[in-house]
GROMACS .gro file of C-alpha atoms in nm:
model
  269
    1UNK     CA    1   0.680  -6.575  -3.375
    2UNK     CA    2   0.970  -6.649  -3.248
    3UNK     CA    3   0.999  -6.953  -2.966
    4UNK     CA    4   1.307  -7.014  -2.770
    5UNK     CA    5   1.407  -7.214  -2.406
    6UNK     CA    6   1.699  -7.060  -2.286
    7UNK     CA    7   1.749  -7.261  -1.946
    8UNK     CA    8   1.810  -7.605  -1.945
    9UNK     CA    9   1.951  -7.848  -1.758
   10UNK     CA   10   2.081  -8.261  -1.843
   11UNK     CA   11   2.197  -8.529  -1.606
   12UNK     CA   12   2.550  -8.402  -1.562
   13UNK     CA   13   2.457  -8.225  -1.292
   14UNK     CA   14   2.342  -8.498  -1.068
   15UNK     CA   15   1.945  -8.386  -1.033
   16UNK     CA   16   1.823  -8.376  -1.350
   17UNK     CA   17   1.660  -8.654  -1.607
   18UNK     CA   18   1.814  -8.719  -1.929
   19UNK     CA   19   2.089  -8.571  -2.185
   20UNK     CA   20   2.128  -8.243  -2.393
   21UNK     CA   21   1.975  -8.430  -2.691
   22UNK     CA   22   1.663  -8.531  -2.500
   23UNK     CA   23   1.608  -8.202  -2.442
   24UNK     CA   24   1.714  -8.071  -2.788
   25UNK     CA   25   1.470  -8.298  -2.935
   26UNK     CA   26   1.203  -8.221  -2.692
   27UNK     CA   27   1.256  -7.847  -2.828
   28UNK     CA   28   1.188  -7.924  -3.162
   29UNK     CA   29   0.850  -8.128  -3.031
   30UNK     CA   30   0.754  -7.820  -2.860
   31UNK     CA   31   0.847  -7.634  -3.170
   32UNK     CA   32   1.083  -7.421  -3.071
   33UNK     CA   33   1.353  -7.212  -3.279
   34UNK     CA   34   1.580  -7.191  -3.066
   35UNK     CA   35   1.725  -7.396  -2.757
   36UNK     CA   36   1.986  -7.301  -2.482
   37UNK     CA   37   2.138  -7.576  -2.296
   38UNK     CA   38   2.255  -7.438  -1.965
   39UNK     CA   39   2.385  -7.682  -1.698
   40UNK     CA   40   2.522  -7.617  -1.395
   41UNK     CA   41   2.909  -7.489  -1.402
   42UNK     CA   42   3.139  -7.759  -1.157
   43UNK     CA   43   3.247  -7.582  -0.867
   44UNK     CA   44   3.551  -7.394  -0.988
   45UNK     CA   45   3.682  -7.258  -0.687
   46UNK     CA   46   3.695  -7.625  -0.524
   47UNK     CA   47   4.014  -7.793  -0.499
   48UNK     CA   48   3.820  -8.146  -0.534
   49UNK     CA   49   3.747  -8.227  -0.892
   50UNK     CA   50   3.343  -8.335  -0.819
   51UNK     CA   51   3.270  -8.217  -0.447
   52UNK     CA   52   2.900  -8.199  -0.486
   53UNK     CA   53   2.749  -8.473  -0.748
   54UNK     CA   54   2.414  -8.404  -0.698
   55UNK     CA   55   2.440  -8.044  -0.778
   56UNK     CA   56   2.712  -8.024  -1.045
   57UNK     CA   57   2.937  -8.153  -1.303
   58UNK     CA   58   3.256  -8.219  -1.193
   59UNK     CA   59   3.516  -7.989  -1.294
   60UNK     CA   60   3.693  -8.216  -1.555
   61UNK     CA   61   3.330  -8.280  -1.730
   62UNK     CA   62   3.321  -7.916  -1.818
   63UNK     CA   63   3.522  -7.934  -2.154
   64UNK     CA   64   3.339  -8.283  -2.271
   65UNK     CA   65   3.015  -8.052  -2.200
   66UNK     CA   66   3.111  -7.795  -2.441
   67UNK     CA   67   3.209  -8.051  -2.695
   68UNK     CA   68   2.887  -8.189  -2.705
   69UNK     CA   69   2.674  -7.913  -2.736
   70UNK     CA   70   2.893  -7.767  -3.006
   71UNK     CA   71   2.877  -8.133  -3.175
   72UNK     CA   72   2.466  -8.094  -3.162
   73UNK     CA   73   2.463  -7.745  -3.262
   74UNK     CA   74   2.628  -7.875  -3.592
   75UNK     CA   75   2.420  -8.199  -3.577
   76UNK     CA   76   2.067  -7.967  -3.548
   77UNK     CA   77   2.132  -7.669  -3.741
   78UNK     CA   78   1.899  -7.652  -3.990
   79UNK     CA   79   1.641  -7.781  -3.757
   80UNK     CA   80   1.692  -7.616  -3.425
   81UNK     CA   81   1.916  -7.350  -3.346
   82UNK     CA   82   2.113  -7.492  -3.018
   83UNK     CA   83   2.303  -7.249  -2.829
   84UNK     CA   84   2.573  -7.315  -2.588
   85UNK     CA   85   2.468  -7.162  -2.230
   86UNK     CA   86   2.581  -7.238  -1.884
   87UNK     CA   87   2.457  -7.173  -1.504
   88UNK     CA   88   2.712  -7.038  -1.343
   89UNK     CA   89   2.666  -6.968  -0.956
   90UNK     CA   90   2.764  -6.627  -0.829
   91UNK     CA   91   2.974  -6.636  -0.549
   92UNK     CA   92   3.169  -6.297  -0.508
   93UNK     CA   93   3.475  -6.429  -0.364
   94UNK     CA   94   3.496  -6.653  -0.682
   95UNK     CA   95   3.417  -6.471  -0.936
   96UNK     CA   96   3.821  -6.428  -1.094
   97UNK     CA   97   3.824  -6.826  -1.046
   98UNK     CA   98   3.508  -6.845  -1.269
   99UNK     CA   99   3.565  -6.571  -1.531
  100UNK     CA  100   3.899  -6.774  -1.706
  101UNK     CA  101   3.649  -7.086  -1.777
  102UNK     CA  102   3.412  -6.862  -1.936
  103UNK     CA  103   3.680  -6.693  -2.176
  104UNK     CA  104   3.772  -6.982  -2.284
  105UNK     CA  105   3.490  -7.141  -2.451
  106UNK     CA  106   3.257  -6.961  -2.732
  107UNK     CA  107   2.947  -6.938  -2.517
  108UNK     CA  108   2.643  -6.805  -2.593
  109UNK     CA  109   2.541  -6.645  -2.279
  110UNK     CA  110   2.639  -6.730  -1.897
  111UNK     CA  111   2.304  -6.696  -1.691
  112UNK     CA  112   2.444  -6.596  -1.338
  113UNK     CA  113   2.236  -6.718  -1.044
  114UNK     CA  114   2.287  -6.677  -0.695
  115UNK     CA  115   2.178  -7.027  -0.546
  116UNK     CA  116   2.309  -6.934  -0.114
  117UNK     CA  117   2.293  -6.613   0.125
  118UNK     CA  118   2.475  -6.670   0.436
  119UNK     CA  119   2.646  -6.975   0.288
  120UNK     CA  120   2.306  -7.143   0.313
  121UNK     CA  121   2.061  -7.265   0.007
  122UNK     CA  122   1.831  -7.001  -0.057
  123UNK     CA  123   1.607  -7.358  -0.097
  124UNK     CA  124   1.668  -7.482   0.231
  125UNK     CA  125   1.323  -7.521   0.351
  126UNK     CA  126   1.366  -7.476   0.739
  127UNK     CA  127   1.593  -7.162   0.687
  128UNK     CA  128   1.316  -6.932   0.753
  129UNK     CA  129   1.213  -7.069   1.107
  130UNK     CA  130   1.300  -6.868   1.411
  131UNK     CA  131   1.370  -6.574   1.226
  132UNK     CA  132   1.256  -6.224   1.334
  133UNK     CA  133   1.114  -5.999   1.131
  134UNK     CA  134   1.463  -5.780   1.111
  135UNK     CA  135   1.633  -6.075   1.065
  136UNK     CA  136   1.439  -6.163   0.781
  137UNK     CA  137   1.448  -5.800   0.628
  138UNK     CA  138   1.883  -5.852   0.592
  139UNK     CA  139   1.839  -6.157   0.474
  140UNK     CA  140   1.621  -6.082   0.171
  141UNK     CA  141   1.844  -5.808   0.157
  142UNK     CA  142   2.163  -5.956   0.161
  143UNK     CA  143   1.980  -6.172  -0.146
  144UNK     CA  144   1.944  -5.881  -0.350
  145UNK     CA  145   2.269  -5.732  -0.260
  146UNK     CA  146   2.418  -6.056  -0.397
  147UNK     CA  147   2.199  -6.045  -0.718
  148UNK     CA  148   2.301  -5.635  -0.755
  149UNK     CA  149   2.661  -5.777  -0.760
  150UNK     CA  150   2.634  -6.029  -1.027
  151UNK     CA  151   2.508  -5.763  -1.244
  152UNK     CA  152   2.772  -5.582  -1.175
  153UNK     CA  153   3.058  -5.853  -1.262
  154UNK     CA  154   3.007  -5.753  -1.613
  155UNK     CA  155   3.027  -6.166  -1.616
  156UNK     CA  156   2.638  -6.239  -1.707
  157UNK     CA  157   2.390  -6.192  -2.014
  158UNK     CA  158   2.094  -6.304  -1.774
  159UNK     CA  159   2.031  -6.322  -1.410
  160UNK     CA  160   1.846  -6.633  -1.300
  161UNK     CA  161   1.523  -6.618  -1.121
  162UNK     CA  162   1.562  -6.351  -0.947
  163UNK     CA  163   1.348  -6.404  -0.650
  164UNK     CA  164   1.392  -6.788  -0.625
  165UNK     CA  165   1.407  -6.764  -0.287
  166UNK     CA  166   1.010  -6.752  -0.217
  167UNK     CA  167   1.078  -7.121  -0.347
  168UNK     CA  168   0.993  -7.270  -0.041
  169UNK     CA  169   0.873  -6.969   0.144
  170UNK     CA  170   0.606  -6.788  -0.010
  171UNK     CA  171   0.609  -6.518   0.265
  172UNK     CA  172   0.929  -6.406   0.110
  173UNK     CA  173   0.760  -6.177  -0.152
  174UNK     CA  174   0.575  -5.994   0.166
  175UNK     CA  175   0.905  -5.930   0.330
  176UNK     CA  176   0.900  -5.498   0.266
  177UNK     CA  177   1.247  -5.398   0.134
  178UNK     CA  178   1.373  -5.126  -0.113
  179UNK     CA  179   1.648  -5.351  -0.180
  180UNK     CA  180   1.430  -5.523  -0.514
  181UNK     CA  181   1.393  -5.219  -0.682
  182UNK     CA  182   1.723  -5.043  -0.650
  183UNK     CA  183   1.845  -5.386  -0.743
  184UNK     CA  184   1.637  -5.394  -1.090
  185UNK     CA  185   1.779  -5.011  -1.121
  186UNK     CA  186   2.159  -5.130  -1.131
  187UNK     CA  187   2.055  -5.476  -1.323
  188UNK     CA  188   1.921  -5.167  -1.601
  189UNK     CA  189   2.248  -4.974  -1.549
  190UNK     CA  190   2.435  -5.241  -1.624
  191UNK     CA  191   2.239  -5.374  -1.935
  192UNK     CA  192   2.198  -5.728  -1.825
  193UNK     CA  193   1.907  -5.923  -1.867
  194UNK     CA  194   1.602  -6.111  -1.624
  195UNK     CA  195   1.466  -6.393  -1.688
  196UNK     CA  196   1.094  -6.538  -1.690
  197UNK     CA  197   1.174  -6.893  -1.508
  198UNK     CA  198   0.834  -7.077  -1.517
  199UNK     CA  199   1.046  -7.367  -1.234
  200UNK     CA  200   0.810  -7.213  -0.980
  201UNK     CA  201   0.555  -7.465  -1.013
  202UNK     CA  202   0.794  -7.754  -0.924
  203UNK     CA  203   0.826  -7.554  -0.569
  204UNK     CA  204   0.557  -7.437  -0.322
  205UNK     CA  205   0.501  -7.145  -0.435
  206UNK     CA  206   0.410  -7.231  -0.755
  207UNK     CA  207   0.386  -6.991  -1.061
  208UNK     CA  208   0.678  -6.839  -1.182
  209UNK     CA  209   0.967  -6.615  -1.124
  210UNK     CA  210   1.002  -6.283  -1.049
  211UNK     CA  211   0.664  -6.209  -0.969
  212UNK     CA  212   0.427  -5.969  -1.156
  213UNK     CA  213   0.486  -5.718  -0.918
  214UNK     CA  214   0.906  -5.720  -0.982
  215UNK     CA  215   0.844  -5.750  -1.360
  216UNK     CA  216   0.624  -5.405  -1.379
  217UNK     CA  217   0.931  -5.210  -1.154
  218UNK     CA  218   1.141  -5.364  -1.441
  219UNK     CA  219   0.961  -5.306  -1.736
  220UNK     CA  220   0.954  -4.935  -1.559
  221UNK     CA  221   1.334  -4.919  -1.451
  222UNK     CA  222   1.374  -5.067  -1.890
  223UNK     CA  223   1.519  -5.434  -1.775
  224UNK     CA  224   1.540  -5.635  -2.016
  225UNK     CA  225   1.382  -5.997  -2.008
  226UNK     CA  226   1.389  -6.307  -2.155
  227UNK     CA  227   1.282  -6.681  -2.106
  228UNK     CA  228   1.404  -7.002  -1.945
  229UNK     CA  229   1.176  -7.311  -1.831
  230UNK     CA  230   1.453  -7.409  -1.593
  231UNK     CA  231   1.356  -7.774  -1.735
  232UNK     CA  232   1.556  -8.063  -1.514
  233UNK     CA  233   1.313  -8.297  -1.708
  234UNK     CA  234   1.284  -8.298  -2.089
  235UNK     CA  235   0.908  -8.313  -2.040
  236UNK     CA  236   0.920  -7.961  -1.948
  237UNK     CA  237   1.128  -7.772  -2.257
  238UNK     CA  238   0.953  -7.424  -2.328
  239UNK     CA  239   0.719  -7.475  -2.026
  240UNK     CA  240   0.442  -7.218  -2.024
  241UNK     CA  241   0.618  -6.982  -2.269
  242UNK     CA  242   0.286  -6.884  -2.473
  243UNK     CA  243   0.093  -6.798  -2.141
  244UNK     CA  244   0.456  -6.596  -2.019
  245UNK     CA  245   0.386  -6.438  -2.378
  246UNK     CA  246   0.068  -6.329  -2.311
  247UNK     CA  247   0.117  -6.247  -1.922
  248UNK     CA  248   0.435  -5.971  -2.002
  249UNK     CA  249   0.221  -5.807  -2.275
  250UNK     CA  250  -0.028  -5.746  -2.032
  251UNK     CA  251   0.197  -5.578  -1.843
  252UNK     CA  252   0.347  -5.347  -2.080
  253UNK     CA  253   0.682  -5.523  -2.273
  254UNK     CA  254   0.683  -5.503  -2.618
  255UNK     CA  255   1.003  -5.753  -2.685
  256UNK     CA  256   1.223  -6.033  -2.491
  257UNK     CA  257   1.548  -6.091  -2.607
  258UNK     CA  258   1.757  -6.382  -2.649
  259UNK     CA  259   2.150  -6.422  -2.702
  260UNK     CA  260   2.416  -6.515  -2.956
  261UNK     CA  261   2.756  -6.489  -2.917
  262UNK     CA  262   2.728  -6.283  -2.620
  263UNK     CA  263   2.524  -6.068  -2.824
  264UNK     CA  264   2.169  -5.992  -2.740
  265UNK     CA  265   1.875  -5.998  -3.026
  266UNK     CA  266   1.570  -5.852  -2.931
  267UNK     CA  267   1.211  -6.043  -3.030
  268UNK     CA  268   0.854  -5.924  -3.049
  269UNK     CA  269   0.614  -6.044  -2.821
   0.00000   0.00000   0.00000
């Protein structure tokens, strides 16, 4: 069987414990084939060099954080099998000021998240208040229109957590839209990838993301899927991934798939 972490994060980025060997070593604890390390990207389309610390590198850290993961990919093979990943937001309006970076280096994969709707944190916990019931329909909307365009960039191997944004508001996944399964339809069109992202538990809502419901319209639409702990903390490497296993062969997949070069490998469950 193979076991693999694709989403992981060091303390580059401002809010999370530790550096890319911690977690590389924490992998092979765990024992784990194969590890992604997948920090945040800096905010390219900033003209400040490190505008938000606690969120991202800075834009001048980016090359010293391929280096190093190359370096440790050398350092490990043989042991572990480190890939070079990244997190890139997806901001639409950005997305020719992001795509030169990730030409330029020999990543992986590039997991594409979309981390703000309306220009405001889809983890902001008070954004929810006040809102009416149509109000909240667009917004989940506009979330999924967002996602639907990420796929679309041709940019991504994986979408991040795709409904991250019951994070803090549980009620989210009650919110009735047709929006999250014509968005799984183009993420199949366009061949990209979902990821299990077992970070749920470090938010209200607890669990995972997507949801069982959002995994059996994409196991039916033929999404592809694959797994990321979304670890901040080296204690959490591979979190869950056996009972993730065991949950998506309940529901039907036969395989999850992981990434070289860009390329995608399929694995049995």
């Amino acid at each position: 069987m193979l076991k693999f972490d694709l989403h992981t994060h060091h303390e580059r980025c401002g809010h999370a414990r530790g550096g890319i060997r911690d977690y590389i070593e924490a992998g092979i604890e765990k024992g784990l084939n194969i590890i992604g390390i997948s920090d945040h990207t800096p905010y390219f389309s900033s003209k400040e060099d490190h505008p938000f610390p606690h969120i991202t590198m800075a834009t001048s850290q980016f090359p010293e954080y391929v280096e190093e993961v190359l370096k440790l990919k050398q350092e490990y093979s043989g042991k572990i099998d480190v890939l070079l990943g990244i997190e890139a937001d997806f901001f639409p309006e950005d997305v020719d000021k992001y795509r030169p970076y990730f030409e330029r280096y020999p990543f992986d994969y590039i997991i594409g998240s979309v981390h703000h709707v309306d220009g405001v944190s889809i983890f902001k916990k008070d954004r929810w208040e006040g809102l009416s019931s149509k109000e909240q329909i667009r917004t989940k909307e506009t979330y999924y229109s967002l996602i639907e365009q990420s796929a679309r960039s041709g940019m991504y191997q994986i979408l991040g957590h795709i409904d991250a944004m019951k994070g803090f508001y549980p009620d989210f996944s009650k919110i009735q839209t047709a929006a999250v399964e014509h968005t799984l339809k183009v993420i199949a069109e366009c061949d990209v990838a979902i990821e299990i992202n077992t970070s749920g538990k470090t938010k209200y809502v607890g669990g995972w993301y997507p949801a069982d419901d959002i995994l059996e319209m994409a196991l039916h639409h033929g999404v592809k899927v694959t797994f990321g702990s979304d670890a901040h903390d080296p204690a959490r490497v591979g979190d869950e991934f056996e009972i993730v296993q065991a949950r998506l062969k309940e529901i039907g997949f036969k395989e999850w798939v992981y990434f070289k070069g860009r390329e995608r490998y399929a694995a049995k469950l």
